[in-house]
Every structure is written in structure tokens, then in C-alpha cells.
Short mmCIF file of N, CA and C in Angstrom, two decimals:
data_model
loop_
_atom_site.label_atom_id
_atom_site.label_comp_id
_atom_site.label_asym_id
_atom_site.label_seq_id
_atom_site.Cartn_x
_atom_site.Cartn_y
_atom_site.Cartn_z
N UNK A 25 -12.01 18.42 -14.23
CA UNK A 25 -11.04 17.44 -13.75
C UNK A 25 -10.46 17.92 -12.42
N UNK A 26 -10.33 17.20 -11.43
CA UNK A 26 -9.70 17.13 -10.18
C UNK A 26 -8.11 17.21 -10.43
N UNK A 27 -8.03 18.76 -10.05
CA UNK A 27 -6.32 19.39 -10.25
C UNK A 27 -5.62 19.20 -8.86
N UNK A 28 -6.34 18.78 -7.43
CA UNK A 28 -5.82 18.63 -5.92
C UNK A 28 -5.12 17.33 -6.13
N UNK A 29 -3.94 17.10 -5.15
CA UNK A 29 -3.24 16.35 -5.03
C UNK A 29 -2.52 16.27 -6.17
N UNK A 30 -1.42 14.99 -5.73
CA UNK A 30 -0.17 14.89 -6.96
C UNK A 30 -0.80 13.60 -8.04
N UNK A 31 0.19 14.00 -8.91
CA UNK A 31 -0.75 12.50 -9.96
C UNK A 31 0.92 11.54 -9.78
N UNK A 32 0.55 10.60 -10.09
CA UNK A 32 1.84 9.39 -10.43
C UNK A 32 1.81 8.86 -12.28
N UNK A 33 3.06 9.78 -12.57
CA UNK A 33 3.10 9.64 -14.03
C UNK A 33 4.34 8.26 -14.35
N UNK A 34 3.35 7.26 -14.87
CA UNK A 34 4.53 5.98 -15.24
C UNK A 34 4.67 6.07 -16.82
N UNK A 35 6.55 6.45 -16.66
CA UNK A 35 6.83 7.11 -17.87
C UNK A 35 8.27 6.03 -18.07
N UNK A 36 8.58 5.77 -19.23
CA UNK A 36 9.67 5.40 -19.90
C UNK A 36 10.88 5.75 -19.04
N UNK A 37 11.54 5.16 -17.96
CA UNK A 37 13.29 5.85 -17.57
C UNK A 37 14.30 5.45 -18.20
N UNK A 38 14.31 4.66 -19.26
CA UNK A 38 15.17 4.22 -20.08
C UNK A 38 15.15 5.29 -21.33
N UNK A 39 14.64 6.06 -21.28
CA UNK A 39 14.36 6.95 -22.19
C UNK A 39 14.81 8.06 -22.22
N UNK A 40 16.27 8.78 -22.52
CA UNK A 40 16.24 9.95 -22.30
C UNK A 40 15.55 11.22 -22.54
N UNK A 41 14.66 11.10 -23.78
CA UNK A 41 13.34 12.23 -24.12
C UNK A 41 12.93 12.21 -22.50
N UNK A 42 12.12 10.60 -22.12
CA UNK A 42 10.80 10.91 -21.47
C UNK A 42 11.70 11.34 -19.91
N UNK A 43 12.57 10.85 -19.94
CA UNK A 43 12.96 11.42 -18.71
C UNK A 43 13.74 12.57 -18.17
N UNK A 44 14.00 13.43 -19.28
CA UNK A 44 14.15 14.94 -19.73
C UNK A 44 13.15 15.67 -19.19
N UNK A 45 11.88 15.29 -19.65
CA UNK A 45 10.66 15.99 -20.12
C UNK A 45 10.23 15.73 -18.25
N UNK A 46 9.96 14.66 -17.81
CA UNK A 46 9.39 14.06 -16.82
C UNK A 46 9.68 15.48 -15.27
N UNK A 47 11.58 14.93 -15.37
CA UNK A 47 12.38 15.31 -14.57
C UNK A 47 11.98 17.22 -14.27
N UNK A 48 11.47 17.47 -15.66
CA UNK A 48 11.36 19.10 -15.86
C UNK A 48 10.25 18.97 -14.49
N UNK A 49 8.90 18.19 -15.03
CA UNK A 49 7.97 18.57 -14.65
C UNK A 49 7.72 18.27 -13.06
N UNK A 50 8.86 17.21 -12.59
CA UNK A 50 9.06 16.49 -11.48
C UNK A 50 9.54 18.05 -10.05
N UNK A 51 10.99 18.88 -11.36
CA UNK A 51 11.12 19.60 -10.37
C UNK A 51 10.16 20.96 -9.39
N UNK A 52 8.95 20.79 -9.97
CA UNK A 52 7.83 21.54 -9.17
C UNK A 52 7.76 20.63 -7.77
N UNK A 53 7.74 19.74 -7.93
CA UNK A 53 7.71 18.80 -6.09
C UNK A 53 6.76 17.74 -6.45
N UNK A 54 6.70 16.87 -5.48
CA UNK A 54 5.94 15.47 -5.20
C UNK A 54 4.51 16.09 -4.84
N UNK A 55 4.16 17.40 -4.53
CA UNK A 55 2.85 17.83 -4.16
C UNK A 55 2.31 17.60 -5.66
N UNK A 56 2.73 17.97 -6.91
CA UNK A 56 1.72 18.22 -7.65
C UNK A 56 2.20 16.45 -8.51
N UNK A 57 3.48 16.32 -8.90
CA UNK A 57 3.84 14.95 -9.52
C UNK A 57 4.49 14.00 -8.97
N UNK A 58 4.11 12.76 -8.75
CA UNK A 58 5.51 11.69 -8.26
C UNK A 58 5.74 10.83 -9.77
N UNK A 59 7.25 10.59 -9.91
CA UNK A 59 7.41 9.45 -10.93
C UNK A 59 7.39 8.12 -10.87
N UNK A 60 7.45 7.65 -11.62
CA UNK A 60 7.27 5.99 -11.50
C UNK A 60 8.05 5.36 -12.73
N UNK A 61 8.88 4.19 -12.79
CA UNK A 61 9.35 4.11 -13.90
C UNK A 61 8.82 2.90 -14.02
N UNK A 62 8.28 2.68 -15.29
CA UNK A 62 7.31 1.47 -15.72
C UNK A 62 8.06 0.53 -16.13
N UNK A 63 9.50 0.11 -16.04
CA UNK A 63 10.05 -0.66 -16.02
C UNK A 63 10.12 -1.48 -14.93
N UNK A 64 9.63 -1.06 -13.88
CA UNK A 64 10.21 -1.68 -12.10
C UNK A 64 8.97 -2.34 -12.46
N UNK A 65 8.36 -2.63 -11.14
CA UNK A 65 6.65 -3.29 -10.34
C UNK A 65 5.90 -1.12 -10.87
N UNK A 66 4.57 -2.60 -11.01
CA UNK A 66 3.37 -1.69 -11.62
C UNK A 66 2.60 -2.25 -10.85
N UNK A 67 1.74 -1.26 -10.72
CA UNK A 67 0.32 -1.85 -10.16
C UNK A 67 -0.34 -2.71 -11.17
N UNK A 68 -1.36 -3.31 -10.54
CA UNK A 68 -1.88 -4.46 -11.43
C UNK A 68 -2.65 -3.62 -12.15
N UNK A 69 -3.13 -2.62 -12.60
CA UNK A 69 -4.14 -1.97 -13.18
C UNK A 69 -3.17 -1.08 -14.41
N UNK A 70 -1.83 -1.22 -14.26
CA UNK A 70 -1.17 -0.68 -15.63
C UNK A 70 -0.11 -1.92 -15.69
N UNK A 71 -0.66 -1.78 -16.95
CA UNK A 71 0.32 -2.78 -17.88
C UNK A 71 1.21 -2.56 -18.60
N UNK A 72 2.26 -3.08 -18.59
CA UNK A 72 3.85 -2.61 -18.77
C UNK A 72 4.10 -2.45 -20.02
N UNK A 73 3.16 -3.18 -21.11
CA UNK A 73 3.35 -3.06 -22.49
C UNK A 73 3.14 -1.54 -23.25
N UNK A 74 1.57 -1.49 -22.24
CA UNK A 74 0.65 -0.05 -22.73
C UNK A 74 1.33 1.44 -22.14
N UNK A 75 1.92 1.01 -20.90
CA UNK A 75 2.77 1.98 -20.17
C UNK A 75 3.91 2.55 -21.29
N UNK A 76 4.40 1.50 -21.57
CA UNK A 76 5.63 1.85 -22.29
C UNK A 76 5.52 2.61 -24.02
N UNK A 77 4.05 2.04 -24.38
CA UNK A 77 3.94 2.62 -25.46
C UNK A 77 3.09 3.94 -24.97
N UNK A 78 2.79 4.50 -24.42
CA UNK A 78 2.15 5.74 -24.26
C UNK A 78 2.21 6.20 -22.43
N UNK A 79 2.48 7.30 -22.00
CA UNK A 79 2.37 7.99 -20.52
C UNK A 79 1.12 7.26 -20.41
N UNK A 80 1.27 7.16 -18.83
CA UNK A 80 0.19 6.83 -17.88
C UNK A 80 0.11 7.50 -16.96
N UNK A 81 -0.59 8.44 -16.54
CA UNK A 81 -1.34 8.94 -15.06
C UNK A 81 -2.13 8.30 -14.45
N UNK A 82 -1.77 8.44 -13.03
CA UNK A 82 -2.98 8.09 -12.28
C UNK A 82 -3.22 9.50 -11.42
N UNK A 83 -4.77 9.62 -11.51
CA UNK A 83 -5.36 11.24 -11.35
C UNK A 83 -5.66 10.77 -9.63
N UNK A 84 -5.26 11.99 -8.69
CA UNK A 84 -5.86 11.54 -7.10
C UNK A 84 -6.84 10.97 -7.01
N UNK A 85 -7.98 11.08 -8.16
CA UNK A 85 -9.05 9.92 -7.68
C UNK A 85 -9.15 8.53 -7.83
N UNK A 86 -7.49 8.07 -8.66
CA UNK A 86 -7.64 6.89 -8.56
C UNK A 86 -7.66 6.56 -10.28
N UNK A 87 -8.28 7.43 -11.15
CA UNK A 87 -7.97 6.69 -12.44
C UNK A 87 -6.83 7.22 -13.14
N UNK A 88 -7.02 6.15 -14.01
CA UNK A 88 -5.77 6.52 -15.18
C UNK A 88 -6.11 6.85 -16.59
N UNK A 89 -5.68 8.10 -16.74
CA UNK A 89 -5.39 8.63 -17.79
C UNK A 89 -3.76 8.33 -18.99
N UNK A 90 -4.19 7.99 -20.06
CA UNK A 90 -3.15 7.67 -21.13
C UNK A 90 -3.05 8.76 -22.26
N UNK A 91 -1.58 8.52 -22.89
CA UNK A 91 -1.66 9.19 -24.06
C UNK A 91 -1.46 10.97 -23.50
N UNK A 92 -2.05 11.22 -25.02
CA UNK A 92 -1.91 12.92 -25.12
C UNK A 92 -2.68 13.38 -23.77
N UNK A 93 -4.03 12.83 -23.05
CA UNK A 93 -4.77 13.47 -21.98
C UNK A 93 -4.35 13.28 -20.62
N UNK A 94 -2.96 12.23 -20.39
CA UNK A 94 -2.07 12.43 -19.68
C UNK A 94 -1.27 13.76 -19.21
N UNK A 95 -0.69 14.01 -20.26
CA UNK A 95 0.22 15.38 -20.95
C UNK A 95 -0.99 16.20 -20.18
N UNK A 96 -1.91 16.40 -20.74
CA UNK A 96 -2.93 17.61 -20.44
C UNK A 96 -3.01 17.30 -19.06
N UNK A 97 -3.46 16.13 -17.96
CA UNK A 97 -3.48 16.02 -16.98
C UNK A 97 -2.37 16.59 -16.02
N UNK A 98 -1.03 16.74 -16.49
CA UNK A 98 0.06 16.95 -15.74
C UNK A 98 0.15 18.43 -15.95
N UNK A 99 -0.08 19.18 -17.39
CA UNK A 99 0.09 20.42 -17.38
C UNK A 99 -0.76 20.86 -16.24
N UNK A 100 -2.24 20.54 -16.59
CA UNK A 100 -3.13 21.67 -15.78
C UNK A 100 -2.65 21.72 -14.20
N UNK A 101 -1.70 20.98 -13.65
CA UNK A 101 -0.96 20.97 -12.42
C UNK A 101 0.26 22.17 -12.25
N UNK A 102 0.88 22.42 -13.61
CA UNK A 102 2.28 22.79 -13.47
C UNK A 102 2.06 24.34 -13.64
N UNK A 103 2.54 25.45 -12.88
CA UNK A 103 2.30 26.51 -13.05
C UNK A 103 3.01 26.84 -14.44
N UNK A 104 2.04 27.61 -15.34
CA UNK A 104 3.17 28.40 -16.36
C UNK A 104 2.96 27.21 -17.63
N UNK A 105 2.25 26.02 -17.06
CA UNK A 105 1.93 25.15 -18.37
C UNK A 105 0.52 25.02 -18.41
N UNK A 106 -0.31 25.31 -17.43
CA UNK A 106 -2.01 25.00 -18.10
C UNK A 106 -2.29 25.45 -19.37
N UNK A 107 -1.74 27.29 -19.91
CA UNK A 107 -1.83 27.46 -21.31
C UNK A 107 -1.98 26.19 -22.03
N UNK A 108 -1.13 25.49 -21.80
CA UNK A 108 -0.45 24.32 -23.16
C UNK A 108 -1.82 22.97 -22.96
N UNK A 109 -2.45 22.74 -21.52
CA UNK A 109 -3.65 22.19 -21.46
C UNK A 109 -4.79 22.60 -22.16
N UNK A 110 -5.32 23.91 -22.11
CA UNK A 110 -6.51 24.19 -21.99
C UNK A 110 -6.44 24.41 -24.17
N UNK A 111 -5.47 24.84 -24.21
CA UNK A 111 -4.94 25.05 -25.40
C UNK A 111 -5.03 23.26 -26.35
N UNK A 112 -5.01 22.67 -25.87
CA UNK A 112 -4.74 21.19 -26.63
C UNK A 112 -6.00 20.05 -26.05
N UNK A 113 -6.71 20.59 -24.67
CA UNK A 113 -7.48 19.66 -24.66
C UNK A 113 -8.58 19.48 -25.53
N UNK A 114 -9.20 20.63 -26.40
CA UNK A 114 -10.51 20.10 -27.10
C UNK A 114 -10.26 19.25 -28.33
N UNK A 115 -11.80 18.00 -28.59
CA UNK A 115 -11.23 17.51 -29.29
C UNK A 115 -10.62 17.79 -30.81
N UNK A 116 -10.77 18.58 -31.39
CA UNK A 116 -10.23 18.52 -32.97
C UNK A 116 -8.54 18.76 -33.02
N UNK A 117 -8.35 19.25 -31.43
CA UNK A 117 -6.80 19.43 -31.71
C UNK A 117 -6.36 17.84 -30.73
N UNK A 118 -6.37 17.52 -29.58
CA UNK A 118 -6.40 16.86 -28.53
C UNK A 118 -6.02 15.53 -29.52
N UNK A 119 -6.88 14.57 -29.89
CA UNK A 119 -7.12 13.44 -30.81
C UNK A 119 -6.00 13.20 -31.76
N UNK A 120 -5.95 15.11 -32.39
CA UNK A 120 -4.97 14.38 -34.01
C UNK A 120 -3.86 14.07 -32.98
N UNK A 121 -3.29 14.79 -32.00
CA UNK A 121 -2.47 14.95 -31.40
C UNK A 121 -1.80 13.93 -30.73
N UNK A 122 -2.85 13.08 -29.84
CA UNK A 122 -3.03 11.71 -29.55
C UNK A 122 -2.44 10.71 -30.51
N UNK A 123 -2.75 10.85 -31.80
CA UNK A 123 -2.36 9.92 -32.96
C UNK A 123 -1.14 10.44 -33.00
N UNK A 124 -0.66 11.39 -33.05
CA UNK A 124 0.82 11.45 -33.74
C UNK A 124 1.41 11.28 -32.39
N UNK A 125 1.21 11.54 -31.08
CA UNK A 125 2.39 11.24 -30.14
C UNK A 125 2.44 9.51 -30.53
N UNK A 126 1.14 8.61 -30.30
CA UNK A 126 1.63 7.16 -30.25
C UNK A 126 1.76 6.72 -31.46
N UNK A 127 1.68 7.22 -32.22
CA UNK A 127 2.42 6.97 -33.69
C UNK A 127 3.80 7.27 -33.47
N UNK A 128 4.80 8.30 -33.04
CA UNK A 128 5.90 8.50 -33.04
C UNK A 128 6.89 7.92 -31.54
N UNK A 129 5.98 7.71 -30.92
CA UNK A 129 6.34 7.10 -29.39
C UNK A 129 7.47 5.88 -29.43
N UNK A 130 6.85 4.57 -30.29
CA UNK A 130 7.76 3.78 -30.15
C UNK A 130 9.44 3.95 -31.16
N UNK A 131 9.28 4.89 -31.70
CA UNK A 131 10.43 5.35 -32.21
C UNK A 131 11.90 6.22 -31.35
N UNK A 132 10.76 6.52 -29.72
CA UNK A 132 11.64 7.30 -29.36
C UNK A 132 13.08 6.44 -28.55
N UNK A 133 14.71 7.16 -29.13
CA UNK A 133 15.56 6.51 -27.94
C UNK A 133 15.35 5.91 -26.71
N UNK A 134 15.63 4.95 -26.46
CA UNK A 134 15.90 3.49 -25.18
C UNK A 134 17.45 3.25 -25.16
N UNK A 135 17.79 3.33 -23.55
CA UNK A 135 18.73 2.96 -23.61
C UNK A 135 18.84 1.63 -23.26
N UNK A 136 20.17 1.00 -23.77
CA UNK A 136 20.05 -0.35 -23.63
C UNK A 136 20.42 -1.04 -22.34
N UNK A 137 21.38 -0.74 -21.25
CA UNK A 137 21.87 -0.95 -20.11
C UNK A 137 21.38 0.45 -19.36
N UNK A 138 21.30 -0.21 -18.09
CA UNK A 138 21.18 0.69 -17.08
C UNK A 138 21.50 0.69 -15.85
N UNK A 139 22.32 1.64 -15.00
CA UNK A 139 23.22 1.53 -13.90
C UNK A 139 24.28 0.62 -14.22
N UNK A 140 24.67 0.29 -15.69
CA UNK A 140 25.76 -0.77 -15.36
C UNK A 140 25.10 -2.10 -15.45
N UNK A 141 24.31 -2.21 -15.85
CA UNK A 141 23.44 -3.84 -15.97
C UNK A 141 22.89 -3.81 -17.45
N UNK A 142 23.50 -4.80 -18.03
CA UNK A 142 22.90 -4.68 -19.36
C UNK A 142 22.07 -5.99 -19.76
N UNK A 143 20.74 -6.20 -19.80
CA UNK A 143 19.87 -7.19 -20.27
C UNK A 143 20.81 -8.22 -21.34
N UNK A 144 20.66 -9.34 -21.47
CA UNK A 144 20.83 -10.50 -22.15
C UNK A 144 20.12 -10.99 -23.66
#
């Protein structure tokens, strides 16, 4: 996998988990991650439903990676986290893993207003 350039991870910002977790990985710099919050405008090639139920990367070459191989996509970037990639990408661990993040995903906290604007 192509580890050059930054990836664009469209992650939950209504979310305090995902944007805990995000923000960690954000503070290495825009060289290796930029964020995106999948609530705003998406590109036409991610869809706001699938975004929201599972991370989305887009890898410098242009595709997108979902789910748990997201996660692995962003570690093998972050110094001090590839362990946690190389460690989780094969499949017998990778997969179950996959199932239980989007099995437990739509359970995670949303907040309901944001900046002071609260939906109808």
C-alpha cells in the first residue's frame, strides 16, 4: 500500500469518540492526515449514509478505503502506530475486527446540536 502523501479521513464530527480519536491522529500534520467531516459536502464518490456508519479514507491514489482497513490505512502513516497496522491487518484478525467495529459503530455518542444550531 502507498504510505506517501496525506490520506483524507471522513469521520463522524458530531461524535465525540470519533473526533477524540481523529484529532489524536490529526495532530501529526496535514502531511500525513487531513479531516473531513461527513456531515458538510462529500464528494460524489462517498456517501453520507456509509460514511457515517463506518471511517472512510481516501488513499493518495485516489481510492477509498472503509471500515477496520481504514484504521490500518491511517496507522501505517502515524509514527509509533504501524505496530497496531501490521499487527491487525491479516485476515483472521482484520475481518472479525471489521465486524465488531460496524456492529458497534452505530451505537457510538452523536451529539445533537452543533455550534449552537440544533436540527428540527
Amino acid at each position: 500500500m502507498d504510505t506517501t502523501g496525506p490520506l483524507i479521513a471522513y469521520y463522524d464530527a458530531l461524535c465525540p469518540i470519533c473526533r477524540m480519536e481523529m484529532g489524536r491522529y490529526a495532530r501529526h500534520g496535514a502531511h500525513i492526515i487531513q479531516l473531513h467531516d461527513c456531515n458538510g459536502e462529500l464528494p460524489d464518490d462517498v456517501d453520507r449514509d456509509a460514511a457515517l456508519a463506518a471511517l472512510h479514507v481516501r488513499l493518495p491514489d485516489g481510492r477509498v478505503e472503509t471500515g477496520w482497513k481504514a484504521f490500518i490505512a491511517i496507522w501505517e502513516r502515524i509514527p509509533g502506530w504501524r505496530w497496531l497496522a501490521l499487527l491487525t491487518r491479516p485476515a483472521p484478525i482484520r475481518i472479525p475486527l471489521d465486524v465488531l467495529y460496524r456492529w458497534l459503530a452505530p451505537y457510538r455518542p452523536r451529539q445533537k446540536c452543533r455550534d449552537g444550531v440544533c436540527g428540527v
